Short mmCIF file of C-alpha atoms and ligand atoms in Angstrom, two decimals:
data_model
loop_
_atom_site.label_atom_id
_atom_site.label_comp_id
_atom_site.label_asym_id
_atom_site.label_seq_id
_atom_site.Cartn_x
_atom_site.Cartn_y
_atom_site.Cartn_z
CA MET A 924 99.15 150.31 39.58
CA MET A 925 99.65 149.49 35.92
CA GLY A 926 96.09 150.02 34.77
CA TYR A 927 94.73 146.88 33.18
CA SER A 928 91.29 147.46 34.63
CA ALA A 929 88.85 149.69 32.79
CA ARG A 930 88.37 153.11 34.28
CA ASP A 931 86.47 156.20 33.22
CA ALA A 932 88.29 159.29 32.07
CA ILE A 933 89.39 161.36 35.08
CA LYS A 934 89.31 165.16 35.01
CA CYS A 935 91.48 167.50 37.03
CA GLY A 936 91.02 171.20 36.16
CA SER A 937 91.62 171.46 32.41
CA ALA A 938 93.45 168.10 32.40
CA THR A 939 92.00 164.73 31.44
CA ILE A 940 93.39 161.21 31.65
CA GLU A 941 92.10 158.25 29.67
CA ASN A 942 93.14 154.64 30.18
CA HIS A 943 93.30 152.65 26.93
CA LEU A 944 95.28 149.69 28.31
CA PRO A 945 92.20 147.49 28.80
CA GLU A 946 91.84 147.51 24.99
CA THR A 947 95.01 145.36 24.87
CA GLY A 948 93.11 142.61 26.73
CA LEU A 949 94.28 140.73 29.81
CA GLN A 950 94.41 137.44 27.88
CA LYS A 951 96.91 138.88 25.39
CA THR A 952 98.97 140.30 28.26
CA VAL A 953 99.08 136.89 29.99
CA SER A 954 100.01 135.04 26.79
CA ASP A 955 102.74 137.61 25.91
CA ILE A 956 104.32 137.26 29.38
CA LEU A 957 104.18 133.45 29.29
CA TYR A 958 105.62 133.36 25.76
CA ASP A 959 108.62 135.40 26.96
CA LEU A 960 109.06 133.26 30.08
CA TYR A 961 109.11 130.11 27.93
CA SER A 962 111.67 131.63 25.53
CA SER A 963 115.29 130.75 25.77
CA PRO A 964 116.81 132.74 27.39
CA LYS A 965 113.86 133.70 29.57
CA ARG A 966 112.83 137.35 29.46
CA ILE A 967 110.22 139.81 30.73
CA SER A 968 109.43 142.99 28.77
CA SER A 969 110.75 146.10 30.52
CA LYS A 970 107.34 147.73 30.12
CA TYR A 971 106.21 145.65 33.14
CA PHE A 972 108.56 147.55 35.47
CA TYR A 973 106.15 150.41 35.76
CA ASP A 974 103.39 149.84 38.26
CA ALA A 975 103.02 152.58 40.93
CA GLU A 976 105.99 151.25 42.90
CA GLY A 977 108.11 150.79 39.76
CA SER A 978 107.40 154.35 38.61
CA ARG A 979 108.24 155.64 42.10
CA LEU A 980 111.49 153.66 42.18
CA PHE A 981 112.44 154.90 38.72
CA THR A 982 112.07 158.51 39.88
CA GLU A 983 114.30 157.60 42.84
CA ILE A 984 116.88 156.18 40.41
CA THR A 985 116.92 159.43 38.41
CA ARG A 986 118.04 161.27 41.56
CA LEU A 987 120.93 158.91 42.40
CA PRO A 988 124.48 160.30 42.13
CA GLU A 989 125.48 157.30 39.98
CA TYR A 990 122.63 157.87 37.49
CA TYR A 991 124.22 160.52 35.25
CA PRO A 992 121.66 160.36 32.33
CA THR A 993 118.88 162.39 33.98
CA ARG A 994 120.96 165.27 35.29
CA THR A 995 122.94 165.41 32.03
CA GLU A 996 119.81 165.48 29.87
CA ASN A 997 118.13 168.00 32.20
CA ALA A 998 121.09 170.37 31.82
CA ILE A 999 120.75 170.15 28.02
CA LEU A 1000 116.97 170.75 28.26
CA ARG A 1001 117.59 173.95 30.25
CA GLU A 1002 119.51 175.37 27.27
CA LEU A 1003 117.33 174.22 24.36
CA PRO A 1004 116.18 176.94 21.93
CA LEU A 1005 112.48 176.52 22.71
CA ASP A 1006 111.40 179.28 20.33
CA LYS A 1007 112.62 177.06 17.49
CA LEU A 1008 111.08 173.84 18.83
CA ILE A 1009 107.75 175.15 20.08
CA GLY A 1010 107.34 178.67 18.66
CA SER A 1011 104.13 180.55 19.31
CA PHE A 1012 101.82 178.30 17.29
CA ASP A 1013 99.04 176.16 18.68
CA ILE A 1014 100.97 172.97 19.30
CA ASP A 1015 100.60 169.51 20.88
CA ILE A 1016 103.66 168.40 22.83
CA ILE A 1017 103.27 164.63 22.81
CA GLU A 1018 105.64 162.97 25.29
CA LEU A 1019 106.06 159.21 24.89
CA GLY A 1020 106.93 157.48 28.19
CA SER A 1021 106.52 160.73 30.13
CA GLY A 1022 107.20 159.14 33.55
CA ASP A 1023 107.21 161.78 36.28
CA HIS A 1024 106.93 164.62 33.66
CA SER A 1025 109.92 166.37 35.26
CA LYS A 1026 111.64 166.91 31.91
CA ILE A 1027 108.67 168.57 30.25
CA ALA A 1028 108.28 170.69 33.38
CA ILE A 1029 111.79 172.06 32.71
CA MET A 1030 110.69 173.10 29.23
CA LEU A 1031 107.28 174.45 30.32
CA ASP A 1032 108.89 176.46 33.12
CA ARG A 1033 110.87 178.35 30.51
CA LEU A 1034 107.82 179.35 28.47
CA LEU A 1035 106.04 182.58 29.28
CA SER A 1036 102.56 182.01 30.67
CA GLU A 1037 100.97 183.45 27.49
CA ASP A 1038 102.90 180.93 25.38
CA LEU A 1039 101.44 178.13 27.52
CA THR A 1040 97.97 179.01 26.25
CA HIS A 1041 99.08 177.74 22.79
CA VAL A 1042 100.32 174.43 24.17
CA ARG A 1043 98.45 171.20 24.81
CA TYR A 1044 100.58 168.63 26.65
CA VAL A 1045 99.82 165.00 25.76
CA PRO A 1046 101.78 162.62 28.03
CA VAL A 1047 101.54 158.96 27.00
CA ASP A 1048 102.63 156.33 29.49
CA ILE A 1049 101.84 152.75 30.44
CA SER A 1050 101.85 153.77 34.11
CA GLN A 1051 98.45 155.05 35.17
CA SER A 1052 99.76 156.13 38.56
CA ALA A 1053 102.56 158.19 36.98
CA LEU A 1054 100.03 160.00 34.79
CA GLU A 1055 97.59 160.55 37.67
CA THR A 1056 100.35 162.17 39.71
CA SER A 1057 101.43 164.21 36.68
CA ILE A 1058 98.05 165.72 35.92
CA MET A 1059 97.56 166.73 39.58
CA GLU A 1060 101.00 168.33 39.80
CA LEU A 1061 100.80 170.03 36.41
CA ALA A 1062 97.37 171.50 37.24
CA GLY A 1063 98.90 173.12 40.35
CA ARG A 1064 102.11 174.27 38.71
CA PHE A 1065 100.85 175.42 35.30
CA PRO A 1066 97.22 176.47 35.80
CA GLY A 1067 95.47 176.79 32.45
CA LEU A 1068 97.81 174.37 30.65
CA ALA A 1069 95.69 171.96 28.62
CA VAL A 1070 96.70 168.37 29.42
CA GLN A 1071 95.30 165.27 27.71
CA ALA A 1072 97.01 162.27 29.34
CA ILE A 1073 96.80 158.87 27.66
CA VAL A 1074 97.47 155.59 29.51
CA ALA A 1075 98.54 153.31 26.66
CA ASP A 1076 101.29 151.15 25.23
CA TYR A 1077 103.06 153.44 22.78
CA CYS A 1078 104.40 150.48 20.80
CA HIS A 1079 100.97 149.09 20.00
CA GLN A 1080 98.49 151.95 20.41
CA ILE A 1081 99.89 154.68 18.18
CA HIS A 1082 96.47 155.15 16.60
CA LEU A 1083 95.40 156.93 19.80
CA LEU A 1084 97.79 159.84 19.26
CA PRO A 1085 96.28 163.16 18.21
CA GLU A 1086 97.03 164.02 14.59
CA LYS A 1087 95.53 167.33 13.54
CA ARG A 1088 97.49 170.11 15.24
CA LYS A 1089 101.14 170.98 14.84
CA LYS A 1090 103.14 168.52 16.94
CA LEU A 1091 106.37 168.16 18.82
CA PHE A 1092 107.03 164.55 19.83
CA CYS A 1093 109.38 164.02 22.79
CA PHE A 1094 110.93 160.65 23.62
CA LEU A 1095 113.31 161.45 26.44
CA GLY A 1096 115.49 159.66 29.00
CA SER A 1097 117.02 157.41 26.30
CA THR A 1098 113.87 155.29 26.61
CA ILE A 1099 114.51 154.55 22.92
CA GLY A 1100 117.44 152.45 24.18
CA ASN A 1101 115.01 149.98 25.78
CA LEU A 1102 113.96 148.89 22.29
CA ASN A 1103 116.34 146.73 20.32
CA ARG A 1104 118.05 148.51 17.42
CA ASP A 1105 115.64 147.33 14.70
CA GLU A 1106 112.62 148.04 16.90
CA ALA A 1107 113.92 151.57 17.55
CA MET A 1108 114.24 152.25 13.80
CA ASP A 1109 110.73 150.91 13.11
CA PHE A 1110 109.23 152.73 16.09
CA VAL A 1111 110.53 156.15 15.04
CA ARG A 1112 109.38 155.48 11.49
CA LYS A 1113 105.88 154.55 12.72
CA ILE A 1114 105.62 157.74 14.77
CA THR A 1115 106.93 159.78 11.84
CA ARG A 1116 104.02 158.55 9.71
CA THR A 1117 101.62 160.35 12.07
CA MET A 1118 103.57 163.63 11.65
CA ASN A 1119 102.90 166.45 9.19
CA PRO A 1120 105.54 168.61 7.48
CA GLY A 1121 106.90 171.10 10.03
CA ASP A 1122 106.35 168.74 13.01
CA GLY A 1123 109.37 167.94 15.19
CA PHE A 1124 110.67 164.91 17.09
CA LEU A 1125 113.03 165.37 20.05
CA ILE A 1126 114.76 162.16 21.14
CA GLY A 1127 117.16 161.63 24.05
CA PHE A 1128 120.09 159.26 23.43
CA ASP A 1129 122.50 157.92 26.01
CA ARG A 1130 125.95 157.82 24.39
CA ILE A 1131 128.69 155.21 24.58
CA LYS A 1132 131.20 155.95 27.32
CA GLU A 1133 133.55 154.28 29.78
CA THR A 1134 132.18 150.90 30.90
CA ALA A 1135 132.77 151.71 34.59
CA VAL A 1136 130.55 154.82 34.36
CA LEU A 1137 127.83 152.88 32.55
CA GLU A 1138 127.84 149.93 34.92
CA LYS A 1139 127.83 152.09 38.06
CA ALA A 1140 124.65 153.84 36.86
CA TYR A 1141 122.79 150.49 36.97
CA ASN A 1142 124.46 149.15 40.15
CA ASP A 1143 123.97 151.97 42.65
CA ALA A 1144 125.38 151.69 46.14
CA THR A 1145 122.00 151.96 47.90
CA GLY A 1146 120.34 149.18 45.87
CA VAL A 1147 117.47 151.22 44.41
CA THR A 1148 118.06 149.76 40.92
CA GLU A 1149 118.09 146.28 42.43
CA ARG A 1150 114.68 146.94 44.07
CA PHE A 1151 113.40 148.37 40.76
CA ASN A 1152 114.58 145.28 38.87
CA LYS A 1153 113.04 142.84 41.37
CA ASN A 1154 109.75 144.75 41.46
CA ILE A 1155 109.03 143.51 37.93
CA LEU A 1156 108.35 140.06 39.44
CA ARG A 1157 105.63 141.51 41.68
CA VAL A 1158 103.98 143.11 38.66
CA VAL A 1159 104.16 139.81 36.76
CA ASN A 1160 102.76 137.94 39.78
CA ARG A 1161 99.72 140.23 39.77
CA LEU A 1162 99.17 139.87 36.02
CA ILE A 1163 99.65 136.10 35.59
CA LEU A 1164 98.97 135.08 39.23
CA SER A 1165 102.41 133.44 39.49
CA ASP A 1166 104.38 133.00 42.70
CA PHE A 1167 107.80 134.48 41.92
CA GLU A 1168 109.63 135.37 45.14
CA PRO A 1169 111.80 138.42 44.27
CA ASP A 1170 114.40 137.62 46.93
CA ASP A 1171 115.11 134.26 45.23
CA PHE A 1172 116.85 136.32 42.53
CA GLU A 1173 120.01 138.37 42.32
CA HIS A 1174 120.15 141.70 40.44
CA LYS A 1175 122.71 141.67 37.61
CA ALA A 1176 123.50 144.65 35.38
CA PHE A 1177 126.49 144.75 33.04
CA TYR A 1178 127.67 146.27 29.79
CA ASN A 1179 127.56 143.95 26.78
CA PRO A 1180 130.14 145.50 24.42
CA SER A 1181 129.19 143.50 21.32
CA GLU A 1182 125.56 144.73 21.56
CA ARG A 1183 126.63 148.14 22.95
CA ARG A 1184 124.04 147.97 25.72
CA ILE A 1185 123.56 147.60 29.44
CA GLU A 1186 121.62 144.43 30.18
CA MET A 1187 119.66 143.87 33.37
CA HIS A 1188 118.90 140.36 34.51
CA LEU A 1189 117.44 138.55 37.51
CA GLU A 1190 119.49 135.48 38.28
CA ALA A 1191 117.99 132.56 40.22
CA LYS A 1192 119.91 131.98 43.48
CA LYS A 1193 118.72 128.34 43.57
CA GLN A 1194 116.63 125.81 41.61
CA LEU A 1195 113.10 127.25 41.44
CA ARG A 1196 109.62 126.01 40.55
CA ILE A 1197 107.22 128.76 39.58
CA ARG A 1198 103.52 128.06 39.65
CA CYS A 1199 100.91 129.88 37.57
CA PRO A 1200 97.25 128.89 37.04
CA PHE A 1201 97.44 129.64 33.30
CA ILE A 1202 99.85 126.77 32.63
CA GLU A 1203 99.31 123.06 33.21
CA LYS A 1204 102.58 122.47 35.01
CA HIS A 1205 104.93 124.74 36.90
CA PHE A 1206 108.00 126.01 35.05
CA GLU A 1207 111.51 125.72 36.36
CA LEU A 1208 114.62 127.85 36.61
CA HIS A 1209 117.90 126.22 37.46
CA LYS A 1210 120.39 127.85 39.84
CA GLY A 1211 122.25 130.62 37.97
CA GLU A 1212 119.64 130.84 35.17
CA SER A 1213 118.59 134.38 34.48
CA ILE A 1214 115.54 136.26 33.30
CA HIS A 1215 116.52 139.15 31.02
CA THR A 1216 114.50 142.17 32.15
CA GLU A 1217 115.95 145.21 30.35
CA ASN A 1218 118.25 146.42 27.62
CA SER A 1219 119.52 149.95 27.59
CA HIS A 1220 121.28 150.47 24.27
CA LYS A 1221 123.95 153.14 23.97
CA PHE A 1222 124.38 155.20 20.82
CA GLU A 1223 127.12 156.49 18.53
CA LEU A 1224 126.45 159.56 16.40
CA HIS A 1225 125.99 157.39 13.31
CA ASP A 1226 123.28 155.33 15.09
CA ILE A 1227 121.36 158.53 15.84
CA LEU A 1228 121.60 159.80 12.29
CA ALA A 1229 120.62 156.37 10.90
CA ILE A 1230 117.42 156.31 13.02
CA GLY A 1231 116.34 159.70 11.65
CA ALA A 1232 117.30 158.86 8.06
CA TYR A 1233 115.42 155.53 8.13
CA ALA A 1234 112.29 157.39 9.24
CA GLY A 1235 112.74 160.01 6.51
CA LEU A 1236 113.34 162.77 9.04
CA SER A 1237 115.97 165.43 8.61
CA ALA A 1238 118.41 165.77 11.52
CA ASP A 1239 117.96 169.44 12.35
CA ARG A 1240 120.14 169.87 15.47
CA LEU A 1241 122.06 167.73 17.95
CA PHE A 1242 122.45 169.06 21.49
CA SER A 1243 125.04 167.39 23.73
CA ASP A 1244 126.86 168.02 27.01
CA ASN A 1245 130.59 168.82 26.91
CA ASN A 1246 131.58 165.19 27.56
CA ALA A 1247 129.14 163.92 24.88
CA TRP A 1248 127.65 161.58 27.50
CA PHE A 1249 124.11 162.34 26.39
CA SER A 1250 122.56 163.86 23.27
CA LEU A 1251 119.18 165.27 22.38
CA ALA A 1252 118.51 165.01 18.66
CA TYR A 1253 115.89 167.30 17.13
CA PHE A 1254 114.51 165.84 13.92
CA LEU A 1255 112.19 167.66 11.55
CA LYS A 1256 109.59 166.25 9.19
CA THR A 1257 110.11 168.23 6.01
CA GLU A 1258 107.85 166.51 3.49
C1 LIG B 1444 113.07 154.91 31.33
S1 LIG B 1444 111.57 155.60 31.89
C2 LIG B 1444 111.78 157.30 31.35
C3 LIG B 1444 110.82 158.26 31.98
C4 LIG B 1444 111.04 159.73 31.56
N1 LIG B 1444 110.82 159.90 30.14
C5 LIG B 1444 112.43 160.18 31.92
O1 LIG B 1444 113.18 160.51 31.00
O2 LIG B 1444 112.73 160.25 33.13
C6 LIG B 1444 110.45 154.94 30.70
C7 LIG B 1444 109.02 155.46 30.81
O3 LIG B 1444 108.28 154.92 29.71
C8 LIG B 1444 107.12 154.24 30.17
N2 LIG B 1444 106.95 153.08 29.28
C9 LIG B 1444 107.78 152.01 29.15
N3 LIG B 1444 107.32 151.18 28.18
C10 LIG B 1444 106.19 151.76 27.69
C11 LIG B 1444 105.25 151.40 26.67
N4 LIG B 1444 105.42 150.30 25.95
N5 LIG B 1444 104.21 152.24 26.43
C12 LIG B 1444 104.05 153.38 27.17
N6 LIG B 1444 104.90 153.77 28.14
C13 LIG B 1444 105.95 152.97 28.40
C14 LIG B 1444 107.39 153.88 31.62
O4 LIG B 1444 106.21 153.78 32.38
C15 LIG B 1444 108.31 155.02 32.07
O5 LIG B 1444 107.56 156.10 32.59
#
């Protein structure tokens, strides 16, 4: 469950997990959600996808044949020159939006066990359940690996990130594409301000490609993405005590060429009245009206370089698959 209730730090072997989400405050969460639902067009932030069920469904999506980004990025990760990125220094690998940690596991698997003693892994995710599962699995798979998991909103709780040691930030899965283009620039710049010279930032970017390939990845034949999209309404119901009925909505995902992004929406199948105790009256959706739930921006090479340049990072290396469907950019803080 997305952890909005306070909870003590949990320990598992040499791993710890701390939940900082309660510091955001439930009242602020409720007012943010209502503000977005009263906007025109209506929207819900994609960060609310990820309760336990949402995180589980996302992992299922990453294994679908239509969902090319994960297997393409994983293949690139298997070939990365880790000696250059991680070296043999004491280092914090800070993964933003770590999800099921499967990508870091690919990198950690390639390090010799003595190199792991220099590494502290710091996964940061809004999904408490994803991090709980991660610390259990990592403790079994990489005994002795130091893990300090942080349940937090990486957009608003950057102050929680460790600063002292040498750092490699990882922001994988093209999660950067969920931010709008200006937000992505500002976000990378904010993270860069916590970095010291010599620290690195590895970012996964989904590239622009044929529309049919893009749209299929978000409209899989077995309907897992549809279930993932609708699950956001259950999360919202729990947070603002509303009575959205997910099956009153249709899953829509399409490529918007002018914004160069996939958009996901939930479209009302009929006129709806949604009740919520935090508002005086119900609010209405007319038949065909949609709630915008996710953007997944796609990137050209110049977008990637612009993000690094705006943050003052130097673009050290770009790793891509042969079709240039996905790229991992390694940026370095030089001064
Ligand atoms: C698209 S998934 C990617 C997961 C993983 N990095 C991968 O590549 O498979 C986005 C991840 O970021 C997390 N997330 C989304 N918004 C977040 C936020 N504002 N703060 C912290 N984590 C967030 C989600 O819980 C989810 O695990």
